[in-house]
């Protein structure tokens, strides 16, 4: 089985700072996303799945409608596996209602007039994000024990929580340590991959200009996110 731990906004510098050795594996580094003028979540994961830059096609949908994109499996490299399992990946089978609720709560937070109101919204926002994280974590654990030849689990907590709380180092450390524990429990061939990282802007976080990758089998250098379709299929051919 090949496993991809797809972690939205996993930041290279925090993986280092928090000593997340299981996320780092033997080889790790930054992905090159400089080819994208707007390195957004939906743009990057669509490009990952297809192995080609789909920025133009995705952005043409607009900010709201792009979240309705659901690629057919035949348009992705997933189709080359006999029995793949994909969990909650943007552009494929992402929980749109989850995303819409997050965006709505963010708007409410920045529109709130008082610190007390902002604090209450932040509390609900974080609680909802962690509830979703726990659900995906359970589904991912179940998938790892299933009869699949490829499993991809997409985890959004580092991004969702980070946008509103990136300056809260203790909270971010808790998320990264939890993801590190998830990685520690994977015995199969593992690729850890993020679409982009995150940089601090006051208390908040915004997308950085690089992603994160790691493997236990090969130094990939400074790969593009579009390279991973080919990399994964090469591994699949070796393991067959």
PDB file of C-alpha atoms in Angstrom:
ATOM      1  CA  UNK A   1       0.000   0.000   0.000  1.00  0.00           C
ATOM      2  CA  UNK A   2       1.101   3.542  -0.792  1.00  0.00           C
ATOM      3  CA  UNK A   3      -0.123   6.192   1.634  1.00  0.00           C
ATOM      4  CA  UNK A   4      -0.247   9.947   1.117  1.00  0.00           C
ATOM      5  CA  UNK A   5      -0.702  12.068   4.213  1.00  0.00           C
ATOM      6  CA  UNK A   6      -1.992  15.250   2.588  1.00  0.00           C
ATOM      7  CA  UNK A   7      -1.809  18.067   5.133  1.00  0.00           C
ATOM      8  CA  UNK A   8      -3.107  21.458   4.108  1.00  0.00           C
ATOM      9  CA  UNK A   9      -0.744  24.323   5.032  1.00  0.00           C
ATOM     10  CA  UNK A  10       1.858  22.148   6.756  1.00  0.00           C
ATOM     11  CA  UNK A  11       4.685  24.633   7.260  1.00  0.00           C
ATOM     12  CA  UNK A  12       8.282  23.446   6.857  1.00  0.00           C
ATOM     13  CA  UNK A  13       9.600  25.790   9.557  1.00  0.00           C
ATOM     14  CA  UNK A  14       7.125  24.523  12.161  1.00  0.00           C
ATOM     15  CA  UNK A  15       7.797  20.874  11.338  1.00  0.00           C
ATOM     16  CA  UNK A  16      11.425  21.688  12.139  1.00  0.00           C
ATOM     17  CA  UNK A  17      10.688  23.847  15.180  1.00  0.00           C
ATOM     18  CA  UNK A  18       8.345  21.318  16.786  1.00  0.00           C
ATOM     19  CA  UNK A  19      10.654  18.357  16.147  1.00  0.00           C
ATOM     20  CA  UNK A  20       8.124  16.364  14.125  1.00  0.00           C
ATOM     21  CA  UNK A  21      10.478  13.544  13.174  1.00  0.00           C
ATOM     22  CA  UNK A  22       7.732  11.246  11.899  1.00  0.00           C
ATOM     23  CA  UNK A  23       6.455  13.908   9.518  1.00  0.00           C
ATOM     24  CA  UNK A  24      10.023  14.538   8.338  1.00  0.00           C
ATOM     25  CA  UNK A  25      10.841  10.846   7.800  1.00  0.00           C
ATOM     26  CA  UNK A  26      14.313  10.247   6.287  1.00  0.00           C
ATOM     27  CA  UNK A  27      14.120  12.793   3.465  1.00  0.00           C
ATOM     28  CA  UNK A  28      12.172  16.040   3.524  1.00  0.00           C
ATOM     29  CA  UNK A  29      12.120  19.519   2.088  1.00  0.00           C
ATOM     30  CA  UNK A  30      10.069  22.251   0.454  1.00  0.00           C
ATOM     31  CA  UNK A  31       7.987  21.926  -2.683  1.00  0.00           C
ATOM     32  CA  UNK A  32       8.326  24.527  -5.419  1.00  0.00           C
ATOM     33  CA  UNK A  33       4.979  26.210  -6.107  1.00  0.00           C
ATOM     34  CA  UNK A  34       6.465  29.285  -7.777  1.00  0.00           C
ATOM     35  CA  UNK A  35       4.765  28.421 -11.088  1.00  0.00           C
ATOM     36  CA  UNK A  36       1.408  29.375  -9.548  1.00  0.00           C
ATOM     37  CA  UNK A  37       0.441  33.045  -9.401  1.00  0.00           C
ATOM     38  CA  UNK A  38      -2.313  32.199  -6.890  1.00  0.00           C
ATOM     39  CA  UNK A  39      -1.203  29.114  -4.927  1.00  0.00           C
ATOM     40  CA  UNK A  40      -4.590  28.349  -3.450  1.00  0.00           C
ATOM     41  CA  UNK A  41      -5.793  25.099  -1.949  1.00  0.00           C
ATOM     42  CA  UNK A  42      -8.157  24.125  -4.761  1.00  0.00           C
ATOM     43  CA  UNK A  43      -5.642  25.087  -7.448  1.00  0.00           C
ATOM     44  CA  UNK A  44      -2.818  23.081  -5.914  1.00  0.00           C
ATOM     45  CA  UNK A  45      -4.679  19.864  -5.101  1.00  0.00           C
ATOM     46  CA  UNK A  46      -6.270  19.828  -8.572  1.00  0.00           C
ATOM     47  CA  UNK A  47      -2.783  20.152 -10.031  1.00  0.00           C
ATOM     48  CA  UNK A  48      -1.500  17.382  -7.757  1.00  0.00           C
ATOM     49  CA  UNK A  49      -4.229  14.936  -8.827  1.00  0.00           C
ATOM     50  CA  UNK A  50      -3.780  15.500 -12.540  1.00  0.00           C
ATOM     51  CA  UNK A  51      -0.022  16.029 -12.680  1.00  0.00           C
ATOM     52  CA  UNK A  52      -0.447  19.290 -14.568  1.00  0.00           C
ATOM     53  CA  UNK A  53      -0.878  22.966 -13.705  1.00  0.00           C
ATOM     54  CA  UNK A  54      -4.633  23.554 -13.538  1.00  0.00           C
ATOM     55  CA  UNK A  55      -4.506  27.073 -12.128  1.00  0.00           C
ATOM     56  CA  UNK A  56      -6.182  28.705 -15.123  1.00  0.00           C
ATOM     57  CA  UNK A  57      -9.019  26.163 -15.264  1.00  0.00           C
ATOM     58  CA  UNK A  58      -9.727  26.341 -11.529  1.00  0.00           C
ATOM     59  CA  UNK A  59      -9.569  30.126 -11.190  1.00  0.00           C
ATOM     60  CA  UNK A  60     -12.014  30.536 -14.073  1.00  0.00           C
ATOM     61  CA  UNK A  61     -14.702  29.121 -11.778  1.00  0.00           C
ATOM     62  CA  UNK A  62     -14.328  32.043  -9.349  1.00  0.00           C
ATOM     63  CA  UNK A  63     -13.815  32.060  -5.583  1.00  0.00           C
ATOM     64  CA  UNK A  64     -17.110  30.411  -4.688  1.00  0.00           C
ATOM     65  CA  UNK A  65     -17.793  28.054  -7.571  1.00  0.00           C
ATOM     66  CA  UNK A  66     -14.317  26.508  -7.575  1.00  0.00           C
ATOM     67  CA  UNK A  67     -15.307  24.626  -4.428  1.00  0.00           C
ATOM     68  CA  UNK A  68     -17.900  22.764  -6.494  1.00  0.00           C
ATOM     69  CA  UNK A  69     -15.161  21.139  -8.588  1.00  0.00           C
ATOM     70  CA  UNK A  70     -15.181  17.355  -8.326  1.00  0.00           C
ATOM     71  CA  UNK A  71     -12.873  15.662 -10.790  1.00  0.00           C
ATOM     72  CA  UNK A  72     -13.817  12.271 -12.139  1.00  0.00           C
ATOM     73  CA  UNK A  73     -11.392   9.612 -10.970  1.00  0.00           C
ATOM     74  CA  UNK A  74     -10.488   8.910 -14.604  1.00  0.00           C
ATOM     75  CA  UNK A  75      -9.072  12.434 -14.828  1.00  0.00           C
ATOM     76  CA  UNK A  76      -6.643  11.735 -11.978  1.00  0.00           C
ATOM     77  CA  UNK A  77      -3.740   9.380 -11.382  1.00  0.00           C
ATOM     78  CA  UNK A  78      -5.893   7.610  -8.774  1.00  0.00           C
ATOM     79  CA  UNK A  79      -7.515   5.679 -11.631  1.00  0.00           C
ATOM     80  CA  UNK A  80      -4.274   3.800 -12.211  1.00  0.00           C
ATOM     81  CA  UNK A  81      -4.684   1.976  -8.897  1.00  0.00           C
ATOM     82  CA  UNK A  82      -6.951  -1.052  -8.562  1.00  0.00           C
ATOM     83  CA  UNK A  83      -8.546  -0.078  -5.257  1.00  0.00           C
ATOM     84  CA  UNK A  84      -7.756   3.480  -4.100  1.00  0.00           C
ATOM     85  CA  UNK A  85      -9.292   5.224  -1.091  1.00  0.00           C
ATOM     86  CA  UNK A  86      -9.358   9.031  -1.079  1.00  0.00           C
ATOM     87  CA  UNK A  87     -10.556  10.915   1.988  1.00  0.00           C
ATOM     88  CA  UNK A  88     -11.952  14.456   1.840  1.00  0.00           C
ATOM     89  CA  UNK A  89      -9.634  15.839  -0.867  1.00  0.00           C
ATOM     90  CA  UNK A  90     -10.512  19.286  -2.315  1.00  0.00           C
ATOM     91  CA  UNK A  91     -11.439  18.994  -5.966  1.00  0.00           C
ATOM     92  CA  UNK A  92     -12.327  15.321  -5.647  1.00  0.00           C
ATOM     93  CA  UNK A  93     -14.608  14.472  -2.724  1.00  0.00           C
ATOM     94  CA  UNK A  94     -14.184  17.312  -0.225  1.00  0.00           C
ATOM     95  CA  UNK A  95     -16.954  18.088   2.283  1.00  0.00           C
ATOM     96  CA  UNK A  96     -18.221  21.333   0.757  1.00  0.00           C
ATOM     97  CA  UNK A  97     -20.566  22.076   3.659  1.00  0.00           C
ATOM     98  CA  UNK A  98     -17.585  21.977   6.005  1.00  0.00           C
ATOM     99  CA  UNK A  99     -15.728  24.517   3.885  1.00  0.00           C
ATOM    100  CA  UNK A 100     -18.730  26.825   3.602  1.00  0.00           C
ATOM    101  CA  UNK A 101     -19.262  26.798   7.361  1.00  0.00           C
ATOM    102  CA  UNK A 102     -15.595  27.657   7.943  1.00  0.00           C
ATOM    103  CA  UNK A 103     -15.755  30.584   5.505  1.00  0.00           C
ATOM    104  CA  UNK A 104     -18.982  31.852   7.044  1.00  0.00           C
ATOM    105  CA  UNK A 105     -17.526  31.774  10.553  1.00  0.00           C
ATOM    106  CA  UNK A 106     -14.373  33.566   9.395  1.00  0.00           C
ATOM    107  CA  UNK A 107     -16.494  36.346   7.922  1.00  0.00           C
ATOM    108  CA  UNK A 108     -18.455  36.587  11.171  1.00  0.00           C
ATOM    109  CA  UNK A 109     -15.215  36.823  13.132  1.00  0.00           C
ATOM    110  CA  UNK A 110     -13.804  39.728  11.144  1.00  0.00           C
ATOM    111  CA  UNK A 111     -17.178  41.495  11.097  1.00  0.00           C
ATOM    112  CA  UNK A 112     -17.630  41.232  14.877  1.00  0.00           C
ATOM    113  CA  UNK A 113     -17.428  44.521  16.771  1.00  0.00           C
ATOM    114  CA  UNK A 114     -16.261  43.427  20.212  1.00  0.00           C
ATOM    115  CA  UNK A 115     -13.368  41.326  21.489  1.00  0.00           C
ATOM    116  CA  UNK A 116     -15.839  39.234  23.458  1.00  0.00           C
ATOM    117  CA  UNK A 117     -17.821  38.398  20.333  1.00  0.00           C
ATOM    118  CA  UNK A 118     -14.641  37.575  18.419  1.00  0.00           C
ATOM    119  CA  UNK A 119     -13.478  35.292  21.227  1.00  0.00           C
ATOM    120  CA  UNK A 120     -16.773  33.395  21.180  1.00  0.00           C
ATOM    121  CA  UNK A 121     -16.683  32.953  17.399  1.00  0.00           C
ATOM    122  CA  UNK A 122     -13.046  31.828  17.541  1.00  0.00           C
ATOM    123  CA  UNK A 123     -13.948  29.227  20.160  1.00  0.00           C
ATOM    124  CA  UNK A 124     -16.785  27.813  18.034  1.00  0.00           C
ATOM    125  CA  UNK A 125     -14.664  27.937  14.879  1.00  0.00           C
ATOM    126  CA  UNK A 126     -11.807  26.014  16.481  1.00  0.00           C
ATOM    127  CA  UNK A 127     -14.156  23.491  18.065  1.00  0.00           C
ATOM    128  CA  UNK A 128     -15.831  22.787  14.737  1.00  0.00           C
ATOM    129  CA  UNK A 129     -12.473  22.382  12.976  1.00  0.00           C
ATOM    130  CA  UNK A 130     -11.223  19.914  15.580  1.00  0.00           C
ATOM    131  CA  UNK A 131     -14.457  17.931  15.403  1.00  0.00           C
ATOM    132  CA  UNK A 132     -13.963  17.541  11.653  1.00  0.00           C
ATOM    133  CA  UNK A 133     -10.306  16.623  12.198  1.00  0.00           C
ATOM    134  CA  UNK A 134     -11.243  13.834  14.606  1.00  0.00           C
ATOM    135  CA  UNK A 135     -13.734  12.412  12.102  1.00  0.00           C
ATOM    136  CA  UNK A 136     -11.194  12.337   9.263  1.00  0.00           C
ATOM    137  CA  UNK A 137      -8.586  10.888  11.609  1.00  0.00           C
ATOM    138  CA  UNK A 138     -10.925   7.982  12.428  1.00  0.00           C
ATOM    139  CA  UNK A 139     -11.788   7.382   8.765  1.00  0.00           C
ATOM    140  CA  UNK A 140      -8.099   7.471   7.854  1.00  0.00           C
ATOM    141  CA  UNK A 141      -7.206   4.912  10.521  1.00  0.00           C
ATOM    142  CA  UNK A 142      -9.968   2.629   9.241  1.00  0.00           C
ATOM    143  CA  UNK A 143      -8.720   3.004   5.659  1.00  0.00           C
ATOM    144  CA  UNK A 144      -5.185   2.002   6.638  1.00  0.00           C
ATOM    145  CA  UNK A 145      -6.492  -1.364   7.794  1.00  0.00           C
ATOM    146  CA  UNK A 146      -8.586  -1.842   4.661  1.00  0.00           C
ATOM    147  CA  UNK A 147      -7.854  -3.749   1.469  1.00  0.00           C
ATOM    148  CA  UNK A 148      -6.579  -0.778  -0.542  1.00  0.00           C
ATOM    149  CA  UNK A 149      -3.492  -0.331  -2.689  1.00  0.00           C
ATOM    150  CA  UNK A 150      -3.508   3.468  -2.326  1.00  0.00           C
ATOM    151  CA  UNK A 151      -4.812   5.618   0.526  1.00  0.00           C
ATOM    152  CA  UNK A 152      -4.825   9.404   0.652  1.00  0.00           C
ATOM    153  CA  UNK A 153      -6.046  11.208   3.736  1.00  0.00           C
ATOM    154  CA  UNK A 154      -6.503  14.967   3.531  1.00  0.00           C
ATOM    155  CA  UNK A 155      -6.235  16.864   6.825  1.00  0.00           C
ATOM    156  CA  UNK A 156      -7.228  20.536   6.920  1.00  0.00           C
ATOM    157  CA  UNK A 157      -6.774  21.457  10.603  1.00  0.00           C
ATOM    158  CA  UNK A 158      -3.341  23.097  10.221  1.00  0.00           C
ATOM    159  CA  UNK A 159      -4.803  25.408   7.572  1.00  0.00           C
ATOM    160  CA  UNK A 160      -8.231  26.048   9.069  1.00  0.00           C
ATOM    161  CA  UNK A 161      -6.993  26.609  12.617  1.00  0.00           C
ATOM    162  CA  UNK A 162      -3.874  28.394  11.371  1.00  0.00           C
ATOM    163  CA  UNK A 163      -5.738  31.105   9.486  1.00  0.00           C
ATOM    164  CA  UNK A 164      -7.252  32.385  12.721  1.00  0.00           C
ATOM    165  CA  UNK A 165      -4.686  31.187  15.279  1.00  0.00           C
ATOM    166  CA  UNK A 166      -1.238  30.922  13.687  1.00  0.00           C
ATOM    167  CA  UNK A 167       0.186  33.238  16.335  1.00  0.00           C
ATOM    168  CA  UNK A 168      -0.944  30.823  19.060  1.00  0.00           C
ATOM    169  CA  UNK A 169       2.189  28.694  19.108  1.00  0.00           C
ATOM    170  CA  UNK A 170       0.922  26.260  21.741  1.00  0.00           C
ATOM    171  CA  UNK A 171      -2.196  25.505  19.715  1.00  0.00           C
ATOM    172  CA  UNK A 172      -0.261  25.051  16.480  1.00  0.00           C
ATOM    173  CA  UNK A 173       2.233  22.799  18.244  1.00  0.00           C
ATOM    174  CA  UNK A 174      -0.622  20.606  19.447  1.00  0.00           C
ATOM    175  CA  UNK A 175      -1.885  20.212  15.863  1.00  0.00           C
ATOM    176  CA  UNK A 176       1.563  19.420  14.480  1.00  0.00           C
ATOM    177  CA  UNK A 177       2.294  16.911  17.225  1.00  0.00           C
ATOM    178  CA  UNK A 178      -1.023  15.196  16.529  1.00  0.00           C
ATOM    179  CA  UNK A 179      -0.186  14.939  12.825  1.00  0.00           C
ATOM    180  CA  UNK A 180       3.242  13.607  13.779  1.00  0.00           C
ATOM    181  CA  UNK A 181       1.576  10.857  15.813  1.00  0.00           C
ATOM    182  CA  UNK A 182      -0.630   9.971  12.854  1.00  0.00           C
ATOM    183  CA  UNK A 183       2.462   9.653  10.650  1.00  0.00           C
ATOM    184  CA  UNK A 184       4.150   7.482  13.291  1.00  0.00           C
ATOM    185  CA  UNK A 185       1.350   4.930  13.024  1.00  0.00           C
ATOM    186  CA  UNK A 186       1.784   4.340   9.275  1.00  0.00           C
ATOM    187  CA  UNK A 187       3.839   1.259   8.408  1.00  0.00           C
ATOM    188  CA  UNK A 188       3.345   1.383   4.644  1.00  0.00           C
ATOM    189  CA  UNK A 189       5.207   3.454   2.048  1.00  0.00           C
ATOM    190  CA  UNK A 190       4.409   7.012   3.084  1.00  0.00           C
ATOM    191  CA  UNK A 191       4.558  10.378   1.359  1.00  0.00           C
ATOM    192  CA  UNK A 192       3.777  13.431   3.462  1.00  0.00           C
ATOM    193  CA  UNK A 193       2.723  16.373   1.321  1.00  0.00           C
ATOM    194  CA  UNK A 194       1.274  19.833   1.786  1.00  0.00           C
ATOM    195  CA  UNK A 195      -0.115  22.147  -0.856  1.00  0.00           C
ATOM    196  CA  UNK A 196       1.480  25.254   0.652  1.00  0.00           C
ATOM    197  CA  UNK A 197       2.830  26.333   4.013  1.00  0.00           C
ATOM    198  CA  UNK A 198       1.777  29.178   6.277  1.00  0.00           C
ATOM    199  CA  UNK A 199       3.362  32.375   7.520  1.00  0.00           C
ATOM    200  CA  UNK A 200       2.429  34.486  10.501  1.00  0.00           C
ATOM    201  CA  UNK A 201       0.647  37.803  10.106  1.00  0.00           C
ATOM    202  CA  UNK A 202       0.103  39.031  13.643  1.00  0.00           C
ATOM    203  CA  UNK A 203      -2.181  36.529  15.345  1.00  0.00           C
ATOM    204  CA  UNK A 204      -3.323  35.157  11.997  1.00  0.00           C
ATOM    205  CA  UNK A 205      -1.810  33.045   9.223  1.00  0.00           C
ATOM    206  CA  UNK A 206      -1.647  33.271   5.440  1.00  0.00           C
ATOM    207  CA  UNK A 207      -0.327  30.968   2.727  1.00  0.00           C
ATOM    208  CA  UNK A 208       3.440  30.870   2.253  1.00  0.00           C
ATOM    209  CA  UNK A 209       5.232  30.434  -1.065  1.00  0.00           C
ATOM    210  CA  UNK A 210       6.264  26.804  -0.618  1.00  0.00           C
ATOM    211  CA  UNK A 211       4.857  23.471   0.451  1.00  0.00           C
ATOM    212  CA  UNK A 212       6.314  20.547   2.412  1.00  0.00           C
ATOM    213  CA  UNK A 213       7.195  17.008   1.359  1.00  0.00           C
ATOM    214  CA  UNK A 214       8.823  13.977   2.948  1.00  0.00           C
ATOM    215  CA  UNK A 215       9.522  10.336   2.119  1.00  0.00           C
ATOM    216  CA  UNK A 216      11.391   7.466   3.690  1.00  0.00           C
ATOM    217  CA  UNK A 217      12.812   6.190   0.425  1.00  0.00           C
ATOM    218  CA  UNK A 218      14.239   8.992  -1.750  1.00  0.00           C
ATOM    219  CA  UNK A 219      15.517  12.565  -1.685  1.00  0.00           C
ATOM    220  CA  UNK A 220      13.209  14.413  -4.069  1.00  0.00           C
ATOM    221  CA  UNK A 221      15.132  17.683  -3.978  1.00  0.00           C
ATOM    222  CA  UNK A 222      12.822  20.636  -4.643  1.00  0.00           C
ATOM    223  CA  UNK A 223       9.875  19.000  -6.445  1.00  0.00           C
ATOM    224  CA  UNK A 224       6.808  20.672  -7.891  1.00  0.00           C
ATOM    225  CA  UNK A 225       3.418  19.519  -6.658  1.00  0.00           C
ATOM    226  CA  UNK A 226       2.666  18.401 -10.221  1.00  0.00           C
ATOM    227  CA  UNK A 227       5.603  15.966 -10.030  1.00  0.00           C
ATOM    228  CA  UNK A 228       3.979  13.742  -7.433  1.00  0.00           C
ATOM    229  CA  UNK A 229       1.584  11.941  -9.760  1.00  0.00           C
ATOM    230  CA  UNK A 230       4.599  10.561 -11.620  1.00  0.00           C
ATOM    231  CA  UNK A 231       6.584   9.922  -8.441  1.00  0.00           C
ATOM    232  CA  UNK A 232       3.738   7.936  -6.903  1.00  0.00           C
ATOM    233  CA  UNK A 233       3.175   5.867 -10.030  1.00  0.00           C
ATOM    234  CA  UNK A 234       6.887   5.035 -10.178  1.00  0.00           C
ATOM    235  CA  UNK A 235       6.689   3.727  -6.618  1.00  0.00           C
ATOM    236  CA  UNK A 236       3.582   1.727  -7.495  1.00  0.00           C
ATOM    237  CA  UNK A 237       5.352   0.023 -10.389  1.00  0.00           C
ATOM    238  CA  UNK A 238       8.289  -0.907  -8.154  1.00  0.00           C
ATOM    239  CA  UNK A 239       6.028  -2.354  -5.454  1.00  0.00           C
ATOM    240  CA  UNK A 240       3.981  -4.499  -7.845  1.00  0.00           C
TER     241      UNK A 240
END
